[in-house]
Amino acid sequence: MYQKSFLLLGVFLLCGLSSKAQKWSSFVNPFIGTSNYGATYPGAVAPRPMVTVSPFNAAGEQNVIDKDSQWNSMAYWNENTFLSGFSHVNLSGVGCPDLGVILTMPTSGELTPHWQEYGSTYKNEKASAGYYSTTLEKYNIQVEATASRRVGISKYHFPAGQNNVLLNLGLGLTNEQGGMVKVVSDQEVEGMVTVGSFCYNNPQAVYPVYFVMEFSEPADEFGVWKEARPNTGVEEQWMKSYNGELRLLEQYRNHVVGDSIGVYMTYHHEQPSTVEVKVGVSYVSIENARENLKAETSDKDFADILAETQAEWDELLGVVEVKGGSEDDKQMFYTALYHTLIHPNIQSDVNGEFNLSGHQGFGQTQDYDRYTVFSLWDTYRSLHPLMSLLYPGQQSEMVKTMLDIYQESGWLPKWELNSTETYTMVGDPAVAVIADTYLRGIQDFDTKVALEAMKKHYFTTENNPVRPGNKYYHELGYIPVEAEKSDLFGGEDNGEARVWGAVSTTLEYNIADYAFGQFAGALGEQKLSEEVLAQTKGYQHFYDPETKVLRPKMKNGEFLNPFNPKDGENFTHAIGYVEGSAYHYAFMVPHDIPGLIQTMGGEESFVKQLDVVFDEGHYEPDNEPDMAYPFLYNYAQNYRWKSQQKVKAMIEEDFANTPSGLPGNDDTGTMSSLLAFSMMGLYPESAGSAEYLVTTPRFEEVIIHLDKHYYGGKNIVIRAPKSDSRPYIKSFRVNGQEQDRLFIDHKTLTEGAQIDFSLSKSSK
């Protein structure tokens, strides 16, 4: 467990945790990523959660960062000091605001419904996998929180006197407003709050979150509050006592609907007392929220649920055992795994019900969980390959969910959130994920439906919501800048959505199509495979020998002028690129690096230009397009040592066991999966290749316990003696055979590979 000072305290032995559980969950530091825009949170969370209990300190002028004063996607900032509640549905690592709602807050003394008044500073924060606690300084109330997958559980340790538990439905990160609440009894509250319009991309993407709250003891008093509409003129005089103000409705037990509404439960304690509050959530109905609460927490107290959740974390984290390395290394590694196991998360309730895509009704799963939060532009690169390697059963269910979304909506997801398609970012990433999953040996999904979906995405050239610019892509082999959103070119769209970043989008389609082509070939569709794979060389249209980058082109085949390859750095706008510059995309051809080397004039030219990216400060590890660049020297035989050097530098300079220990948004586990792979000495080459680039592991030994169903339950054993002081690879053996290349394929790896490194202090 970690205090905010990040001292390793160990786990709670009183919770009955085994020595094995102590070994793994005690390495998780949930404060990593809570600063530097990492957008993680330290709250209590179970693996793949629908519900989390996070401190909410993003509101208030007292804070260094206030959600209303700047773009903010974080419910919790490590720098902030003023807390206004604990939110129960949250997103981890994202770059756009949403959710962060169903805020509870314990207070003492006089009741007030105004969060600016009841909010408090806090101290003594502690967090571990599945647990969070703090003390509210204003009230001297200790708060403890844990969670199951669909229920959040909090313990409020009150002093003697009047104490209150508040529920605020008018505060959160979401851009939406509106909710409903009802006090069912002096021990139960139910309701709904509206959320949605993630990234402001789809104003129709609004939906409800339902909840049921259960209190361990009956309240002595209860009621609701509601903000009155501000009136003017004569009505203002009539309503002067509460015009435009929050008013309390005491002992009120009917439904209350509004934007700024809430509930209070008041207790009069003669001595210090503890009240336990459970919050069950559903995206289907109040009835399902109540069923979720009962199924997961009935007849269980806080300690029971904490022990179960920590045991589940220990089992999942224990899939990988590491030996050697520093304590910081271990904590960074296991926290990275922890972060990759938050999203995608389950969407289905305990009875299997969920919202169909587009919220057009309800479905019900039978044999597998329904998942949501598919940030696929981010996660296709490293998170999903990591899931395929370590947790193939979960990855299989995610693919099945994507195919269900296709059958419900007509399209595979792009950036899906709680049954809404946000159309955030670019490319066709679901195709890459599904094909890559199959090629890594996880094949227990409907391949006919998958092939049908991929063909529809690829061949639909007009009115294709996932692949704007697809008509140009097929006609020219690339997307010209005239298709962009920029008014400079009139934003031609051929009846479809305008393109964001013609170069970036073309490269993303190339990667997805490479995976599609390999998938089609594996299914025996050879002609289709050849046709699609031929399209994946489109990046070559953009190569400019003068600037040695992939440069935007016009419809007439001429390069864009004027042009500065540095445009787009620091996430500024640049024609041709998405959240980056020409340098960030110069090598984003993971499916055909040998072809890119040839296009650039050979290995020496390739390495020289790659050096420019690093030496001139263009490399940004928090930017997905170039996050694999440290590994690319593996393709140049005489310069492979540079990959070992660059990966080591990335781990040590861009990641840390601190709140600012992520280089930027974790992007639902993407940065964490990059770190986890890097510390094991592996990185997936490209969607559709099923190969890994190899570099020096951070640990002396890594043991991966493979899944019994998918991989026969064998172990991968990676040995790298003295890796802490010898960063360079002298030799690399797989099953006793020395390798000429620093690559290993997924099949060899998952058959139970024994990998041995001989390392050196020198690169020579």
Coordinates of C-alpha atoms in Angstrom, one line a residue, residues 20-537:
K20 CA 1.2 -14.8 -2.6
A21 CA -1.3 -11.9 -2.6
Q22 CA 1.1 -9.8 -0.6
K23 CA 3.8 -10.5 -3.2
W24 CA 1.9 -9.0 -6.1
S25 CA -0.7 -6.5 -5.1
S26 CA 1.7 -4.8 -2.7
F27 CA 3.8 -3.6 -5.7
V28 CA 0.9 -1.5 -7.2
N29 CA 1.2 2.2 -6.7
P30 CA -2.1 3.7 -7.8
F31 CA -0.7 7.3 -7.5
I32 CA 1.4 6.7 -10.6
G33 CA -0.1 8.8 -13.4
T34 CA -2.1 11.2 -11.2
S35 CA 0.0 14.1 -12.3
N36 CA 1.5 15.2 -15.6
Y37 CA -1.8 14.7 -17.3
G38 CA -1.6 10.9 -16.9
A39 CA -5.3 11.0 -16.0
T40 CA -5.3 7.9 -13.8
Y41 CA -6.8 8.0 -10.3
P42 CA -5.8 6.4 -6.9
G43 CA -9.3 5.2 -6.0
A44 CA -10.5 1.7 -5.2
V45 CA -10.9 -0.5 -8.3
A46 CA -11.4 -4.1 -9.1
P47 CA -10.2 -5.6 -12.4
R48 CA -12.2 -4.6 -15.5
P49 CA -14.6 -2.5 -13.3
M50 CA -17.9 -0.9 -14.1
V51 CA -17.6 0.9 -10.7
T52 CA -14.7 2.6 -9.1
V53 CA -14.5 4.8 -6.0
S54 CA -12.2 7.7 -6.6
P55 CA -11.5 10.9 -4.7
F56 CA -12.9 13.8 -6.8
N57 CA -10.7 16.9 -6.4
A58 CA -11.1 18.4 -9.8
A59 CA -13.5 21.2 -8.8
G60 CA -12.9 24.4 -6.8
E61 CA -10.9 27.6 -7.1
Q62 CA -8.9 26.5 -4.1
N63 CA -7.2 23.8 -6.3
V64 CA -4.2 24.3 -8.5
I65 CA -6.2 22.9 -11.4
D66 CA -9.9 23.5 -11.6
K67 CA -12.0 21.6 -14.1
D68 CA -13.9 24.7 -15.1
S69 CA -10.8 26.8 -15.8
Q70 CA -9.2 24.6 -18.4
W71 CA -9.6 21.4 -20.5
N72 CA -9.7 18.7 -18.0
S73 CA -10.2 14.9 -18.2
M74 CA -9.1 14.0 -14.7
A75 CA -11.3 13.4 -11.6
Y76 CA -8.2 13.6 -9.5
W77 CA -5.0 15.7 -9.6
N78 CA -2.1 14.9 -7.3
E79 CA -1.4 18.7 -7.1
N80 CA -4.9 19.6 -5.8
T81 CA -5.8 19.8 -2.2
F82 CA -9.6 20.4 -2.0
L83 CA -11.9 17.4 -2.3
S84 CA -15.6 17.6 -3.0
G85 CA -16.6 14.0 -3.0
F86 CA -16.0 10.4 -4.2
S87 CA -17.1 9.6 -7.7
H88 CA -18.3 6.1 -8.6
V89 CA -18.0 5.8 -12.4
N90 CA -14.7 7.0 -13.8
L91 CA -12.5 6.8 -16.8
S92 CA -8.8 6.1 -16.5
G93 CA -6.1 7.7 -18.6
V94 CA -8.4 9.4 -21.2
G95 CA -7.8 12.8 -22.8
C96 CA -11.5 14.0 -22.8
P97 CA -13.8 14.6 -19.9
D98 CA -16.8 12.4 -19.1
L99 CA -18.3 10.4 -16.3
G100 CA -16.8 11.3 -12.9
V101 CA -20.3 11.2 -11.4
I102 CA -22.4 9.8 -8.5
L103 CA -20.4 11.8 -5.9
T104 CA -20.8 10.9 -2.2
M105 CA -19.4 13.0 0.6
P106 CA -19.4 12.5 4.4
T107 CA -19.6 15.6 6.5
S108 CA -20.1 16.5 10.2
G109 CA -22.0 19.3 11.8
E110 CA -24.4 21.6 10.1
L111 CA -25.9 20.4 6.9
T112 CA -25.2 22.2 3.6
P113 CA -25.8 21.1 0.0
H114 CA -23.3 23.4 -1.5
W115 CA -20.1 21.5 -2.5
Q116 CA -18.1 24.7 -2.3
E117 CA -19.0 24.8 1.4
Y118 CA -18.9 21.2 2.4
G119 CA -15.8 20.3 0.4
S120 CA -12.6 19.7 2.5
T121 CA -8.9 19.5 2.4
Y122 CA -7.6 16.0 3.1
K123 CA -4.5 14.2 4.4
N124 CA -3.0 10.7 5.0
E125 CA -3.9 9.3 1.6
K126 CA -3.2 5.6 1.2
A127 CA -3.9 3.4 -1.8
S128 CA -3.3 -0.1 -3.1
A129 CA -4.9 -2.4 -5.6
G130 CA -8.6 -2.4 -4.5
Y131 CA -8.3 0.0 -1.6
Y132 CA -8.1 3.8 -0.9
S133 CA -8.3 5.8 2.2
T134 CA -7.9 9.4 3.4
T135 CA -8.9 11.7 6.2
L136 CA -11.0 14.8 5.6
E137 CA -9.3 17.6 7.6
K138 CA -12.4 19.8 8.0
Y139 CA -14.3 17.0 9.8
N140 CA -11.7 14.6 11.0
I141 CA -13.5 11.9 9.1
Q142 CA -11.6 8.9 7.9
V143 CA -12.8 7.5 4.6
E144 CA -12.0 4.0 3.3
A145 CA -13.1 2.6 0.0
T146 CA -13.0 -0.7 -1.9
A147 CA -15.0 -2.1 -4.8
S148 CA -16.2 -5.2 -6.5
R149 CA -16.7 -5.0 -10.3
R150 CA -20.1 -3.4 -10.2
V151 CA -20.4 -2.0 -6.6
G152 CA -18.4 0.6 -4.7
I153 CA -18.1 0.3 -0.9
S154 CA -17.1 3.1 1.4
K155 CA -16.7 3.2 5.2
Y156 CA -17.1 6.6 6.8
H157 CA -15.6 6.8 10.3
F158 CA -17.5 9.6 12.0
P159 CA -16.8 11.5 15.2
A160 CA -19.6 11.9 17.7
G161 CA -22.3 14.4 16.9
Q162 CA -24.3 15.2 13.8
N163 CA -23.0 13.5 10.7
N164 CA -24.2 13.5 7.1
V165 CA -23.7 11.4 4.0
L166 CA -24.4 13.5 0.9
L167 CA -25.1 12.4 -2.7
N168 CA -24.5 15.1 -5.3
L169 CA -25.8 14.4 -8.8
G170 CA -25.1 17.9 -10.1
L171 CA -21.3 17.7 -10.0
G172 CA -18.9 15.6 -12.2
L173 CA -16.7 15.6 -15.2
T174 CA -19.4 14.9 -17.7
N175 CA -20.5 17.6 -20.1
E176 CA -24.1 16.6 -19.6
Q177 CA -26.6 17.6 -17.0
G178 CA -29.8 16.1 -15.5
G179 CA -30.7 13.3 -13.2
M180 CA -33.3 11.8 -11.0
V181 CA -33.2 10.6 -7.4
K182 CA -35.6 9.0 -4.9
V183 CA -35.2 8.2 -1.2
V184 CA -36.6 4.7 -1.0
S185 CA -36.2 4.3 2.7
D186 CA -34.0 5.6 5.5
Q187 CA -31.4 3.0 4.3
E188 CA -31.8 3.1 0.5
V189 CA -31.6 5.6 -2.3
E190 CA -32.0 5.0 -6.0
G191 CA -31.6 7.2 -9.1
M192 CA -30.1 8.1 -12.4
V193 CA -27.7 10.7 -13.8
T194 CA -27.1 11.7 -17.4
V195 CA -23.7 11.5 -18.9
G196 CA -22.1 11.5 -22.4
S197 CA -20.9 13.5 -25.4
F198 CA -17.3 12.4 -24.9
C199 CA -14.8 14.7 -26.6
Y200 CA -17.8 16.8 -27.7
N201 CA -17.8 14.8 -31.0
N202 CA -21.3 13.4 -30.9
P203 CA -24.0 15.5 -29.3
Q204 CA -26.4 12.6 -29.6
A205 CA -24.3 10.3 -27.5
V206 CA -26.1 10.9 -24.2
Y207 CA -27.2 8.1 -21.9
P208 CA -28.2 7.4 -18.3
V209 CA -26.3 5.7 -15.5
Y210 CA -28.5 4.1 -12.9
F211 CA -27.6 3.5 -9.3
V212 CA -28.8 2.1 -5.9
M213 CA -27.3 3.1 -2.6
E214 CA -27.5 1.1 0.5
F215 CA -26.6 2.3 4.0
S216 CA -25.5 0.1 6.9
E217 CA -27.7 1.8 9.4
P218 CA -31.0 3.8 9.1
A219 CA -30.7 7.6 8.9
D220 CA -32.2 9.7 11.7
E221 CA -33.2 12.3 9.1
F222 CA -33.1 12.4 5.3
G223 CA -34.2 14.5 2.4
V224 CA -33.3 15.8 -1.0
W225 CA -32.1 19.1 -2.4
K226 CA -32.9 20.8 -5.7
E227 CA -31.8 24.0 -7.3
A228 CA -34.8 26.3 -8.0
R229 CA -35.0 28.0 -11.4
P230 CA -34.0 31.6 -11.2
N231 CA -36.9 33.9 -11.9
T232 CA -37.1 37.6 -12.6
G233 CA -39.8 40.3 -12.2
V234 CA -42.8 39.6 -10.0
E235 CA -42.0 35.9 -9.7
E236 CA -38.6 36.8 -8.2
Q237 CA -40.4 38.6 -5.4
W238 CA -42.7 35.7 -4.8
M239 CA -39.8 33.2 -4.6
K240 CA -37.3 35.5 -2.9
S241 CA -36.5 33.0 -0.2
Y242 CA -35.1 30.4 -2.6
N243 CA -35.1 31.9 -6.1
G244 CA -32.2 30.4 -8.0
E245 CA -31.0 28.7 -4.8
L246 CA -30.6 25.1 -3.6
R247 CA -33.4 24.2 -1.2
L248 CA -33.8 21.3 1.1
L249 CA -36.9 19.1 1.0
E250 CA -37.0 17.3 4.3
Q251 CA -38.2 13.7 4.6
Y252 CA -39.0 13.8 0.9
R253 CA -39.6 10.4 -0.6
N254 CA -40.9 11.1 -4.1
H255 CA -38.9 11.3 -7.3
V256 CA -36.9 14.5 -7.8
V257 CA -35.7 15.5 -11.3
G258 CA -33.3 18.3 -12.2
D259 CA -29.8 19.4 -13.0
S260 CA -28.5 20.3 -9.5
I261 CA -30.1 17.7 -7.2
G262 CA -28.9 15.6 -4.4
V263 CA -29.7 13.6 -1.2
Y264 CA -28.7 13.8 2.4
M265 CA -28.8 11.2 5.1
T266 CA -28.2 12.5 8.6
Y267 CA -27.2 10.7 11.7
H268 CA -26.9 11.8 15.4
H269 CA -24.1 9.7 16.9
E270 CA -23.6 9.7 20.6
Q271 CA -20.1 8.3 20.1
P272 CA -17.7 7.8 17.2
S273 CA -19.4 5.5 14.7
T274 CA -18.9 4.0 11.3
V275 CA -21.4 4.0 8.4
E276 CA -20.9 1.7 5.4
V277 CA -22.3 2.8 2.1
K278 CA -22.6 0.5 -0.9
V279 CA -23.3 1.9 -4.4
G280 CA -24.4 -0.5 -7.1
V281 CA -24.4 0.7 -10.7
S282 CA -26.0 -0.3 -14.0
Y283 CA -26.3 1.2 -17.5
V284 CA -29.6 -0.7 -18.0
S285 CA -32.0 0.1 -15.1
I286 CA -32.4 0.8 -11.4
E287 CA -33.6 -2.8 -11.0
N288 CA -30.3 -4.1 -12.5
A289 CA -28.3 -1.8 -10.3
R290 CA -30.0 -3.2 -7.3
E291 CA -29.4 -6.8 -8.5
N292 CA -25.8 -6.0 -9.1
L293 CA -25.4 -4.7 -5.6
K294 CA -27.1 -7.8 -4.0
A295 CA -25.3 -10.3 -6.2
E296 CA -21.8 -9.0 -5.5
T297 CA -22.0 -7.7 -1.9
S298 CA -25.0 -9.3 -0.1
D299 CA -24.0 -10.7 3.3
K300 CA -20.5 -9.4 2.8
D301 CA -18.8 -6.5 4.7
F302 CA -16.1 -4.2 3.7
A303 CA -13.3 -6.5 4.7
D304 CA -14.8 -9.5 2.8
I305 CA -15.0 -7.5 -0.4
L306 CA -11.6 -6.0 -0.1
A307 CA -10.0 -9.4 0.4
E308 CA -11.9 -10.8 -2.6
T309 CA -10.8 -7.9 -4.8
Q310 CA -7.2 -8.0 -3.7
A311 CA -7.1 -11.7 -4.3
E312 CA -8.4 -11.2 -7.8
W313 CA -5.7 -8.6 -8.4
D314 CA -3.1 -10.9 -7.1
E315 CA -4.2 -13.7 -9.4
L316 CA -4.0 -11.5 -12.5
L317 CA -0.8 -9.7 -11.6
G318 CA 0.8 -13.0 -10.7
V319 CA 0.6 -14.1 -14.4
V320 CA 4.0 -12.5 -14.6
E321 CA 6.7 -13.0 -12.0
V322 CA 9.8 -10.9 -12.1
K323 CA 13.1 -11.3 -10.2
G324 CA 15.9 -8.8 -9.9
G325 CA 15.5 -5.1 -10.7
S326 CA 15.0 -2.4 -8.2
E327 CA 11.9 -1.9 -6.0
D328 CA 11.0 1.0 -8.1
D329 CA 11.2 -1.2 -11.2
K330 CA 8.9 -3.8 -9.7
Q331 CA 6.4 -1.1 -8.6
M332 CA 6.4 0.5 -12.0
F333 CA 6.0 -2.8 -13.8
Y334 CA 3.1 -4.1 -11.7
T335 CA 1.4 -0.8 -11.6
A336 CA 1.6 -0.8 -15.4
L337 CA -0.1 -4.2 -15.5
Y338 CA -2.7 -2.9 -13.1
H339 CA -3.5 0.0 -15.3
T340 CA -3.9 -2.3 -18.4
L341 CA -6.5 -4.2 -16.5
I342 CA -8.9 -1.3 -15.9
H343 CA -10.1 -0.7 -19.5
P344 CA -11.7 -2.1 -21.5
N345 CA -14.1 -2.9 -18.7
I346 CA -17.3 -4.9 -18.3
Q347 CA -20.6 -3.4 -19.4
S348 CA -23.0 -6.2 -18.8
D349 CA -24.8 -6.6 -15.5
V350 CA -24.8 -9.8 -13.4
N351 CA -27.8 -11.0 -15.3
G352 CA -26.0 -10.5 -18.6
E353 CA -28.0 -7.5 -19.7
F354 CA -26.5 -4.5 -21.5
N355 CA -27.3 -1.6 -23.8
L356 CA -27.2 -2.4 -27.5
S357 CA -25.0 -0.2 -29.6
G358 CA -26.5 3.2 -30.0
H359 CA -28.8 2.5 -27.0
Q360 CA -31.5 1.1 -29.3
G361 CA -32.6 -1.5 -26.8
F362 CA -31.1 -4.1 -24.6
G363 CA -29.3 -7.4 -25.2
Q364 CA -28.2 -10.2 -22.9
T365 CA -25.0 -12.1 -22.9
Q366 CA -24.9 -15.8 -22.2
D367 CA -21.4 -17.1 -22.2
Y368 CA -19.1 -14.1 -22.0
D369 CA -18.9 -10.6 -20.6
R370 CA -19.8 -7.6 -22.7
Y371 CA -17.0 -5.0 -22.7
T372 CA -16.9 -1.3 -23.3
V373 CA -14.4 1.7 -23.4
F374 CA -12.6 0.7 -26.6
S375 CA -10.0 3.5 -27.1
L376 CA -8.8 1.6 -30.1
W377 CA -6.5 4.2 -31.9
D378 CA -4.5 4.0 -28.7
T379 CA -4.8 0.4 -27.6
Y380 CA -4.4 -1.6 -30.9
R381 CA -0.7 -0.9 -30.8
S382 CA 0.4 -2.5 -27.6
L383 CA -2.4 -3.0 -25.1
H384 CA -4.4 -5.6 -27.0
P385 CA -1.3 -7.6 -28.0
L386 CA -0.4 -7.6 -24.3
M387 CA -3.9 -8.9 -23.5
S388 CA -3.5 -11.6 -26.1
L389 CA -0.2 -12.7 -24.6
L390 CA -1.1 -12.5 -20.9
Y391 CA -4.9 -12.7 -20.7
P392 CA -6.2 -14.3 -23.9
G393 CA -9.6 -15.2 -22.4
Q394 CA -10.3 -11.5 -21.8
Q395 CA -9.0 -10.6 -25.2
S396 CA -11.3 -13.1 -26.8
E397 CA -14.4 -11.6 -25.0
M398 CA -13.3 -8.2 -26.2
V399 CA -13.2 -9.3 -29.8
K400 CA -16.6 -11.0 -29.4
T401 CA -17.9 -7.7 -28.1
M402 CA -16.5 -5.8 -31.1
L403 CA -18.2 -8.2 -33.5
D404 CA -21.5 -7.9 -31.5
I405 CA -21.2 -4.1 -31.9
Y406 CA -20.8 -4.7 -35.7
Q407 CA -23.9 -6.8 -35.9
E408 CA -25.9 -4.3 -33.8
S409 CA -24.8 -1.1 -35.6
G410 CA -23.4 -2.2 -39.0
W411 CA -19.9 -1.0 -38.1
L412 CA -17.0 -2.1 -35.9
P413 CA -16.1 0.3 -33.1
K414 CA -13.6 3.1 -33.5
W415 CA -13.7 4.7 -30.0
E416 CA -16.7 3.2 -28.2
L417 CA -17.9 4.3 -24.8
N418 CA -20.9 2.7 -23.0
S419 CA -22.7 1.7 -26.3
T420 CA -22.0 5.0 -28.0
E421 CA -19.6 5.5 -30.8
T422 CA -17.7 8.7 -30.3
Y423 CA -15.7 8.6 -33.6
T424 CA -12.7 9.9 -31.8
M425 CA -9.3 9.8 -33.5
V426 CA -8.6 8.2 -36.9
G427 CA -8.0 4.9 -38.7
D428 CA -9.7 1.5 -38.7
P429 CA -8.3 0.1 -35.4
A430 CA -10.9 -2.6 -34.6
V431 CA -9.9 -4.4 -37.8
A432 CA -6.3 -4.3 -36.7
V433 CA -7.2 -5.7 -33.2
I434 CA -9.5 -8.5 -34.4
A435 CA -7.1 -9.7 -37.1
D436 CA -4.1 -9.5 -34.9
T437 CA -5.9 -11.5 -32.1
Y438 CA -6.7 -14.3 -34.6
L439 CA -3.1 -14.4 -35.9
R440 CA -1.8 -14.8 -32.3
G441 CA -3.8 -18.0 -32.0
I442 CA -7.0 -16.7 -30.3
Q443 CA -9.5 -17.9 -32.7
D444 CA -12.7 -18.8 -30.8
F445 CA -14.8 -16.1 -32.3
D446 CA -17.0 -15.9 -35.5
T447 CA -14.4 -15.4 -38.3
K448 CA -17.2 -15.2 -40.9
V449 CA -18.7 -12.2 -39.2
A450 CA -15.2 -10.7 -38.7
L451 CA -14.3 -11.1 -42.4
E452 CA -17.7 -9.7 -43.5
A453 CA -17.1 -6.6 -41.2
M454 CA -13.5 -6.1 -42.5
K455 CA -14.6 -6.3 -46.1
K456 CA -17.4 -3.8 -45.5
H457 CA -15.0 -1.3 -43.8
Y458 CA -12.4 -1.7 -46.6
F459 CA -14.6 -1.7 -49.7
T460 CA -17.2 0.9 -48.7
T461 CA -15.9 4.1 -50.3
E462 CA -18.7 6.5 -49.7
N463 CA -20.7 7.2 -46.5
N464 CA -18.2 5.2 -44.5
P465 CA -18.3 6.7 -41.0
V466 CA -15.2 4.8 -39.8
R467 CA -13.0 5.4 -42.8
P468 CA -13.5 8.9 -44.2
G469 CA -11.4 9.5 -47.3
N470 CA -11.7 5.9 -48.3
K471 CA -12.6 6.8 -51.9
Y472 CA -9.4 8.8 -52.4
Y473 CA -7.5 6.0 -50.6
H474 CA -8.7 3.5 -53.2
E475 CA -8.4 5.7 -56.2
L476 CA -5.1 7.3 -55.5
G477 CA -3.5 4.9 -53.1
Y478 CA -3.3 7.7 -50.5
I479 CA -5.5 10.5 -49.1
P480 CA -4.7 13.9 -50.4
V481 CA -4.8 17.0 -48.2
E482 CA -7.8 18.4 -50.1
A483 CA -9.9 15.8 -48.2
E484 CA -9.0 17.3 -44.9
K485 CA -11.2 19.3 -42.5
S486 CA -9.1 22.4 -43.1
D487 CA -11.0 25.3 -44.7
L488 CA -7.8 25.9 -46.6
F489 CA -8.8 23.1 -49.0
G490 CA -12.5 23.5 -48.8
G491 CA -12.9 20.3 -46.9
E492 CA -14.0 18.1 -49.7
D493 CA -15.7 15.0 -48.3
N494 CA -17.4 13.1 -51.2
G495 CA -20.6 12.8 -49.1
E496 CA -18.7 11.5 -46.1
A497 CA -17.0 12.8 -43.0
R498 CA -14.0 15.0 -43.6
V499 CA -10.6 13.6 -43.0
W500 CA -8.5 14.6 -40.1
G501 CA -4.8 14.3 -41.0
A502 CA -4.5 12.9 -44.6
V503 CA -1.0 11.4 -44.0
S504 CA -1.9 10.0 -40.5
T505 CA -5.2 8.5 -41.7
T506 CA -3.5 6.9 -44.7
L507 CA -0.9 5.3 -42.5
E508 CA -3.5 4.0 -40.1
Y509 CA -5.5 2.5 -43.0
N510 CA -2.3 0.9 -44.2
I511 CA -1.7 -0.8 -40.9
A512 CA -5.3 -2.0 -40.5
D513 CA -5.3 -3.3 -44.1
Y514 CA -2.1 -5.2 -43.5
A515 CA -3.7 -7.0 -40.6
F516 CA -6.8 -7.5 -42.7
G517 CA -4.8 -8.9 -45.6
Q518 CA -2.9 -11.3 -43.3
F519 CA -6.2 -12.4 -41.7
A520 CA -7.8 -13.0 -45.1
G521 CA -4.8 -15.1 -46.1
A522 CA -5.0 -17.2 -42.9
L523 CA -8.6 -17.9 -43.8
G524 CA -7.7 -19.1 -47.3
E525 CA -8.9 -16.0 -49.0
Q526 CA -5.7 -15.6 -51.0
K527 CA -6.9 -13.3 -53.8
L528 CA -8.5 -11.0 -51.3
S529 CA -5.4 -11.0 -49.2
E530 CA -3.1 -10.1 -52.2
E531 CA -5.5 -7.3 -53.2
V532 CA -5.6 -5.7 -49.7
L533 CA -1.9 -6.1 -49.0
A534 CA -1.0 -4.3 -52.2
Q535 CA -2.8 -1.3 -50.8
T536 CA -0.6 -1.2 -47.7
K537 CA 2.4 0.4 -49.6

